[in-house]
PDB file of C-alpha atoms and ligand atoms in Angstrom:
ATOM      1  CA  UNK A   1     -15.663 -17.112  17.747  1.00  0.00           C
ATOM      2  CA  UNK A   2     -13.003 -14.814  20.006  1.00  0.00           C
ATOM      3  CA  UNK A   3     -11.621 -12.308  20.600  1.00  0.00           C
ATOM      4  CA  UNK A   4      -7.848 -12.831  20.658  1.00  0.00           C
ATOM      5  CA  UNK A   5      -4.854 -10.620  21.995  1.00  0.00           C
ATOM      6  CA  UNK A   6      -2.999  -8.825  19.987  1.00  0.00           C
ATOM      7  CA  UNK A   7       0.918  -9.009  20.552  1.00  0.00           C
ATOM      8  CA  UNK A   8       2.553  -5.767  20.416  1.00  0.00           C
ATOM      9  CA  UNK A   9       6.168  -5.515  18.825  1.00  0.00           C
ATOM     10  CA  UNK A  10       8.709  -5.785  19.648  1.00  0.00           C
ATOM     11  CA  UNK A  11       7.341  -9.286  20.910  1.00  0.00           C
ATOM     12  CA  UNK A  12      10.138 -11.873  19.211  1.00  0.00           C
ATOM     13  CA  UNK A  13       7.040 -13.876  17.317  1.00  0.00           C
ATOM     14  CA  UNK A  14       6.377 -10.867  15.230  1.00  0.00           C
ATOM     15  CA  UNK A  15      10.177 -10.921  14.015  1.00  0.00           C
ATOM     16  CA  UNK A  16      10.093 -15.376  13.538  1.00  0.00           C
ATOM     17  CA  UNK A  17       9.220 -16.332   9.996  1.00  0.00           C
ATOM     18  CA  UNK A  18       5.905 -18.952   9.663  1.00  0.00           C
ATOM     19  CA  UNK A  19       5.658 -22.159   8.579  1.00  0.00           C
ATOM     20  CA  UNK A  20       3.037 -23.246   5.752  1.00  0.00           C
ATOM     21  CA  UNK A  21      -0.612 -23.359   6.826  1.00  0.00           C
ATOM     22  CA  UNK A  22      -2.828 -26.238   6.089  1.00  0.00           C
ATOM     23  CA  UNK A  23      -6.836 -26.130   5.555  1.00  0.00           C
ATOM     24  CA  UNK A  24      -8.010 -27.776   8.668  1.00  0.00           C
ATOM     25  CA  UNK A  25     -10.732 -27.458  11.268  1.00  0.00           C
ATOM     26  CA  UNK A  26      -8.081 -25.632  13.615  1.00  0.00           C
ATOM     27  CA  UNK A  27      -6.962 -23.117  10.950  1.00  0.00           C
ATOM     28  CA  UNK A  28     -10.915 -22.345  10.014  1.00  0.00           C
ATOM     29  CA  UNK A  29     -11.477 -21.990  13.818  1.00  0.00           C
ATOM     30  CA  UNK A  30      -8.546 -19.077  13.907  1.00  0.00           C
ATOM     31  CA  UNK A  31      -9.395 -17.682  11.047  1.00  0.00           C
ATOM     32  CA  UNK A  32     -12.578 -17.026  12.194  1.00  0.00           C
ATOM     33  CA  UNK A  33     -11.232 -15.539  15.554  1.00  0.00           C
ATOM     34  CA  UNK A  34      -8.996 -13.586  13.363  1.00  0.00           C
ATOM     35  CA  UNK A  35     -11.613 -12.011  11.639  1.00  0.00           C
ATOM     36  CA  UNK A  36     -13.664 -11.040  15.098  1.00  0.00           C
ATOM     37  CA  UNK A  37     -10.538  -9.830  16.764  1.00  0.00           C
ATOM     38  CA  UNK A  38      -9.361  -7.587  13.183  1.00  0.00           C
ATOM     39  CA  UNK A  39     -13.056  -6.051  13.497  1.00  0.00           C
ATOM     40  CA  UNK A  40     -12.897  -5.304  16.944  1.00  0.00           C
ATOM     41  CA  UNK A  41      -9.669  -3.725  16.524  1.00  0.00           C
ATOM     42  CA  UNK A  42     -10.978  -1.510  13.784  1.00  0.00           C
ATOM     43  CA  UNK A  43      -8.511  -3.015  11.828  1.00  0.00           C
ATOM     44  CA  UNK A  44      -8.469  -3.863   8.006  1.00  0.00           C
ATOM     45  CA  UNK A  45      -5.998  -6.840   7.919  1.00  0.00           C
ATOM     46  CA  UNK A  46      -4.934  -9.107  10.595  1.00  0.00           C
ATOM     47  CA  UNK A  47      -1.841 -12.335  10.066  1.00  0.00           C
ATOM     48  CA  UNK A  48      -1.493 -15.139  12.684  1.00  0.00           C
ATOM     49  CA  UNK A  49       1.414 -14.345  14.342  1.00  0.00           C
ATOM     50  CA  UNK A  50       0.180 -10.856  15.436  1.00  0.00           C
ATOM     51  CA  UNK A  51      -2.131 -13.834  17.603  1.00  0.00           C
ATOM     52  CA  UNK A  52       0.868 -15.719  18.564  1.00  0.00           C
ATOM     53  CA  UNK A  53      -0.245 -17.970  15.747  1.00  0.00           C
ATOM     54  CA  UNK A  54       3.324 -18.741  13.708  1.00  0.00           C
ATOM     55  CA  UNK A  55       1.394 -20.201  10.412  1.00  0.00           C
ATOM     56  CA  UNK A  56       1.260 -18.441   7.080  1.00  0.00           C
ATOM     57  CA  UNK A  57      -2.216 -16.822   7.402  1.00  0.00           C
ATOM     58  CA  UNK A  58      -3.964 -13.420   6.962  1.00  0.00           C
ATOM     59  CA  UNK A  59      -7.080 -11.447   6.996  1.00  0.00           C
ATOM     60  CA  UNK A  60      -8.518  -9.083   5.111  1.00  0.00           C
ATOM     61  CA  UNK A  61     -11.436  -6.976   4.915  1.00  0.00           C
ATOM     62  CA  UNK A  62      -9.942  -3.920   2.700  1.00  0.00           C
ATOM     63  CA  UNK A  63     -12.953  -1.983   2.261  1.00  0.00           C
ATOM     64  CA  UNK A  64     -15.773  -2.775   5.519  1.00  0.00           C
ATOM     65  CA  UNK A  65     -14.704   1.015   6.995  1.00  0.00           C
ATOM     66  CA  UNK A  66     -16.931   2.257   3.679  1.00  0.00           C
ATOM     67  CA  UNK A  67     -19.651  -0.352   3.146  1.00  0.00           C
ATOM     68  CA  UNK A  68     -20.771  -3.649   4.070  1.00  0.00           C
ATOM     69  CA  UNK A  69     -18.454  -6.347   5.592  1.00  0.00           C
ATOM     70  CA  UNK A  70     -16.589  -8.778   3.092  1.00  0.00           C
ATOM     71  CA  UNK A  71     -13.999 -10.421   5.217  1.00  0.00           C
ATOM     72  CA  UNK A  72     -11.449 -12.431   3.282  1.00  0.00           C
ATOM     73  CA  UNK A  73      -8.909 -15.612   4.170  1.00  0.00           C
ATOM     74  CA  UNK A  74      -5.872 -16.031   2.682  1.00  0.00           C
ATOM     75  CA  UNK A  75      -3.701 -18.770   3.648  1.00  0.00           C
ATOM     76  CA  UNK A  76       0.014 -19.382   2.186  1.00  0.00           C
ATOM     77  CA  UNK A  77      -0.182 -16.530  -0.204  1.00  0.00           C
ATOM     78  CA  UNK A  78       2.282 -15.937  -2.017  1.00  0.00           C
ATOM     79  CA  UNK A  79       3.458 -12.935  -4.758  1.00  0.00           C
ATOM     80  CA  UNK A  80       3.693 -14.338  -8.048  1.00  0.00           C
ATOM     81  CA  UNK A  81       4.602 -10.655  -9.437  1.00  0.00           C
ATOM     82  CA  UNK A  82       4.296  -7.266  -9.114  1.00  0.00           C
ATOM     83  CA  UNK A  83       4.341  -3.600 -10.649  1.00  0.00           C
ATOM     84  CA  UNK A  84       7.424  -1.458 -10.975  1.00  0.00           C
ATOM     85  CA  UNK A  85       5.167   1.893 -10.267  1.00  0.00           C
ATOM     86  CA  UNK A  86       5.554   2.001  -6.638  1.00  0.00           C
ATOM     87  CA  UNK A  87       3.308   4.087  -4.076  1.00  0.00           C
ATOM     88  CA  UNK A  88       4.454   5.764  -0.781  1.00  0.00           C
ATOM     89  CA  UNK A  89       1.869   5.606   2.057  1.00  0.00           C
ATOM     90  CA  UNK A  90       1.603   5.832   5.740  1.00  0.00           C
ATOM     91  CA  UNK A  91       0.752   2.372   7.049  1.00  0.00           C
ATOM     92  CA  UNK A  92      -0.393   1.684  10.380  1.00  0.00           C
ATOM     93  CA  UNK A  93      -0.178  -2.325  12.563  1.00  0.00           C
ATOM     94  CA  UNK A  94      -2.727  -3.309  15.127  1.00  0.00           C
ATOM     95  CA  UNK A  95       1.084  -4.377  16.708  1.00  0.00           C
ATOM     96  CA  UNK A  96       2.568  -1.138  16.677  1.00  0.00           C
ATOM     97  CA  UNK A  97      -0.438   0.967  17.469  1.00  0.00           C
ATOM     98  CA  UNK A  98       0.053   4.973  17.502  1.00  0.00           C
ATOM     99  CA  UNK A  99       2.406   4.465  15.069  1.00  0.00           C
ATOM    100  CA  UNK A 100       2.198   5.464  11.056  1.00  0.00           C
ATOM    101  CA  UNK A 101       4.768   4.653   8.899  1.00  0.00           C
ATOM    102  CA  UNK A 102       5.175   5.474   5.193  1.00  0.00           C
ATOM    103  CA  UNK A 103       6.409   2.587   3.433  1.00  0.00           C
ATOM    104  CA  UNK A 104       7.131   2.477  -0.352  1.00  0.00           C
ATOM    105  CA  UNK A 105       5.859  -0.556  -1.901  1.00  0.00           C
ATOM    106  CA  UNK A 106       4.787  -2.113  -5.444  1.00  0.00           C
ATOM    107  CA  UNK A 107       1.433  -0.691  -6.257  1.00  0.00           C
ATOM    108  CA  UNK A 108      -0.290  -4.124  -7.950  1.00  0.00           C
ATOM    109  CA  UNK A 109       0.675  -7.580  -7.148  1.00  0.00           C
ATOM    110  CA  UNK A 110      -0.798 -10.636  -8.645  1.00  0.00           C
ATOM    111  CA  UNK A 111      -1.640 -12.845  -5.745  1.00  0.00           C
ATOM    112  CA  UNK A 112      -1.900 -16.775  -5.196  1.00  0.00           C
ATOM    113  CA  UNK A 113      -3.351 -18.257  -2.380  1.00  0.00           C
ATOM    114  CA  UNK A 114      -5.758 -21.009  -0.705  1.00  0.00           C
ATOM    115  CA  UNK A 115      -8.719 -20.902   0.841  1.00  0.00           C
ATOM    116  CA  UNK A 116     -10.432 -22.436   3.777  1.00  0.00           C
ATOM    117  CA  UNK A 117     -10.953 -25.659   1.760  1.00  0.00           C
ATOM    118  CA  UNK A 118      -7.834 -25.858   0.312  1.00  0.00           C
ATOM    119  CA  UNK A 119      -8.517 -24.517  -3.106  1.00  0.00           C
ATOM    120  CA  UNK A 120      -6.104 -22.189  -5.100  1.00  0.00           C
ATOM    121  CA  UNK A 121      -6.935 -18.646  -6.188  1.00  0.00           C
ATOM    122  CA  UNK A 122      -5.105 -16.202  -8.193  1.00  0.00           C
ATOM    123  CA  UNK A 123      -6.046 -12.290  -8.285  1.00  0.00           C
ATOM    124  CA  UNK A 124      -4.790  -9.448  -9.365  1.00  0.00           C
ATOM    125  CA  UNK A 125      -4.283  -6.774  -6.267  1.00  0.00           C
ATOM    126  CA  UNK A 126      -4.391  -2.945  -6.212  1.00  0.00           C
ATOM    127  CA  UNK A 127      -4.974   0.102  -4.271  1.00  0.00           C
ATOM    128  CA  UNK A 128      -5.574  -0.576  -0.821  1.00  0.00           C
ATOM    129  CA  UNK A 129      -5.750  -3.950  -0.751  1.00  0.00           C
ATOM    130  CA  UNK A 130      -2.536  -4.213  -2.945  1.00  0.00           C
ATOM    131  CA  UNK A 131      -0.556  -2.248   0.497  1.00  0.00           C
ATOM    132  CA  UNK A 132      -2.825  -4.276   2.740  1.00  0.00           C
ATOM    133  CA  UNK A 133      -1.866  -7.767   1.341  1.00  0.00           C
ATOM    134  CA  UNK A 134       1.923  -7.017   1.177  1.00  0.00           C
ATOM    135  CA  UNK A 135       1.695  -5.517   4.831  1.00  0.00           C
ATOM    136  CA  UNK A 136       0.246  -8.988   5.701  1.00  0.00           C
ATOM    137  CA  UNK A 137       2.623 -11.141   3.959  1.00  0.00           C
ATOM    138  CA  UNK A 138       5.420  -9.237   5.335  1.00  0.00           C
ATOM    139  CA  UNK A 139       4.401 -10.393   9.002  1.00  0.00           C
ATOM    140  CA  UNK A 140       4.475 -13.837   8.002  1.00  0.00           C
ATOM    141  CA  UNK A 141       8.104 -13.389   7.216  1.00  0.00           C
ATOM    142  CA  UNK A 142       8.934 -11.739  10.679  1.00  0.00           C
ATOM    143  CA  UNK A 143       8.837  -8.469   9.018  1.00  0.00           C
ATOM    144  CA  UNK A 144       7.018  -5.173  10.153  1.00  0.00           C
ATOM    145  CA  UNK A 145       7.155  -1.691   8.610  1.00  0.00           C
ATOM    146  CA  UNK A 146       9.800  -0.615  10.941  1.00  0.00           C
ATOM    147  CA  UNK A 147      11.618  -2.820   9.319  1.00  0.00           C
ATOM    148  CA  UNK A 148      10.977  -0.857   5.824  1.00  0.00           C
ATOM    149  CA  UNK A 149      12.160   2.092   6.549  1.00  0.00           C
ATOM    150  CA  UNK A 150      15.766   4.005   6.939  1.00  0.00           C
ATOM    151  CA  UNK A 151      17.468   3.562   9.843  1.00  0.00           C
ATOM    152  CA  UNK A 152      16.738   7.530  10.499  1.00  0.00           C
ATOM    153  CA  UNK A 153      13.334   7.270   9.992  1.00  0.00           C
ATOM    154  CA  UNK A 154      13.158   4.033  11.995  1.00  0.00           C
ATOM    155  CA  UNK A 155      14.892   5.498  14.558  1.00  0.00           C
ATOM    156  CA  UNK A 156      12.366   8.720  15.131  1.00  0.00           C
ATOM    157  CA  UNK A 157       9.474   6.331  15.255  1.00  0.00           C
ATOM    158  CA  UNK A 158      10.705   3.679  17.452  1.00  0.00           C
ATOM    159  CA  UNK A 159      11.724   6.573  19.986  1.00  0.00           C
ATOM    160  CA  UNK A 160       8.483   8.238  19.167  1.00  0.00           C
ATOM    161  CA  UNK A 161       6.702   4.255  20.028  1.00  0.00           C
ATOM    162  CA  UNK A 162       8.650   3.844  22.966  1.00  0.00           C
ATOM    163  CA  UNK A 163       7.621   6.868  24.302  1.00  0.00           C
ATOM    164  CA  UNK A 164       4.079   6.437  23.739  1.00  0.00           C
ATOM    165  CA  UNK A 165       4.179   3.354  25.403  1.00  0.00           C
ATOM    166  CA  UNK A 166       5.753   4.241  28.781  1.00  0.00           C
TER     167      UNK A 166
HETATM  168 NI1  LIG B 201       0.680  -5.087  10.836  1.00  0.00          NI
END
């Protein structure tokens, strides 16, 4: 159990898609560092290659900031389907701290994934968790929510990070 660093964009292994995950002893040892270093970020989600880690693997605890811990692993999840209804929100990444970006996204996805021992789950997402999942999945295709926005917008806020950061 660690604490890992956190890489902050625009770190090229937060743009590089991951490869498929398997259920192994290493993979249960990083989630489980995963987990401790989400928490201790204050975070709510948390995917591998924000570690460095280029495997298809995420995090989750959507709901510990109101009530008791229930820290989830998803590995090679993948979005079977989704709603048309869309929501708008401001998102925030543990790799882009200071920064909160609205991104539009589908408001319920149904959800496949494995677990830590390699068995298959299907859920149906929504509310937080829904935006929280699909945040996730989008860094295991090199994607982050600069990357959802308008060029305008993502201009403003990448000045705005820059800034911040000097
Ligand atoms: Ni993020």
């Amino acid at each position: 159990m660690a604490v890992l660093p956190i890489l902050r964009w625009p770190d090229p292994r937060l743009a590089t898609p991951c490869a498929p995950a398997k259920a192994d002893d290493a993979t249960r040892a990083l989630a489980a560092d995963m987990l401790d270093t989400m928490y201790a970020a204050s975070g709510r989600g948390l995917a591998a290659p924000q570690v460095g880690v280029l495997t298809r693997l995420f995090v989750m605890d959507a709901t510990w900031k109101q009530g008791p811990r229930s820290p989830r692993v998803f590995l090679n999840p993948e979005i079977l389907s989704h709603s048309v209804a869309t929501a708008t929100g401001p998102e925030g990444c543990l790799s882009i701290p200071g920064v909160l970006a609205d991104v539009t996204r589908p408001e319920t996805i149904r959800l496949r994934w494995a677990d830590l021992s390699g068995a298959v789950h299907e859920e149906t997402l929504d509310g937080f968790a829904a935006i929280c999942a699909q945040h996730e999945i989008d860094h295991l295709d090199g994607i982050v929510t600069f990357d959802r926005l308008s060029p305008d917008l993502r201009a403003a806020l990448q000045a705005a990070y820059a800034d911040a950061a000097e």
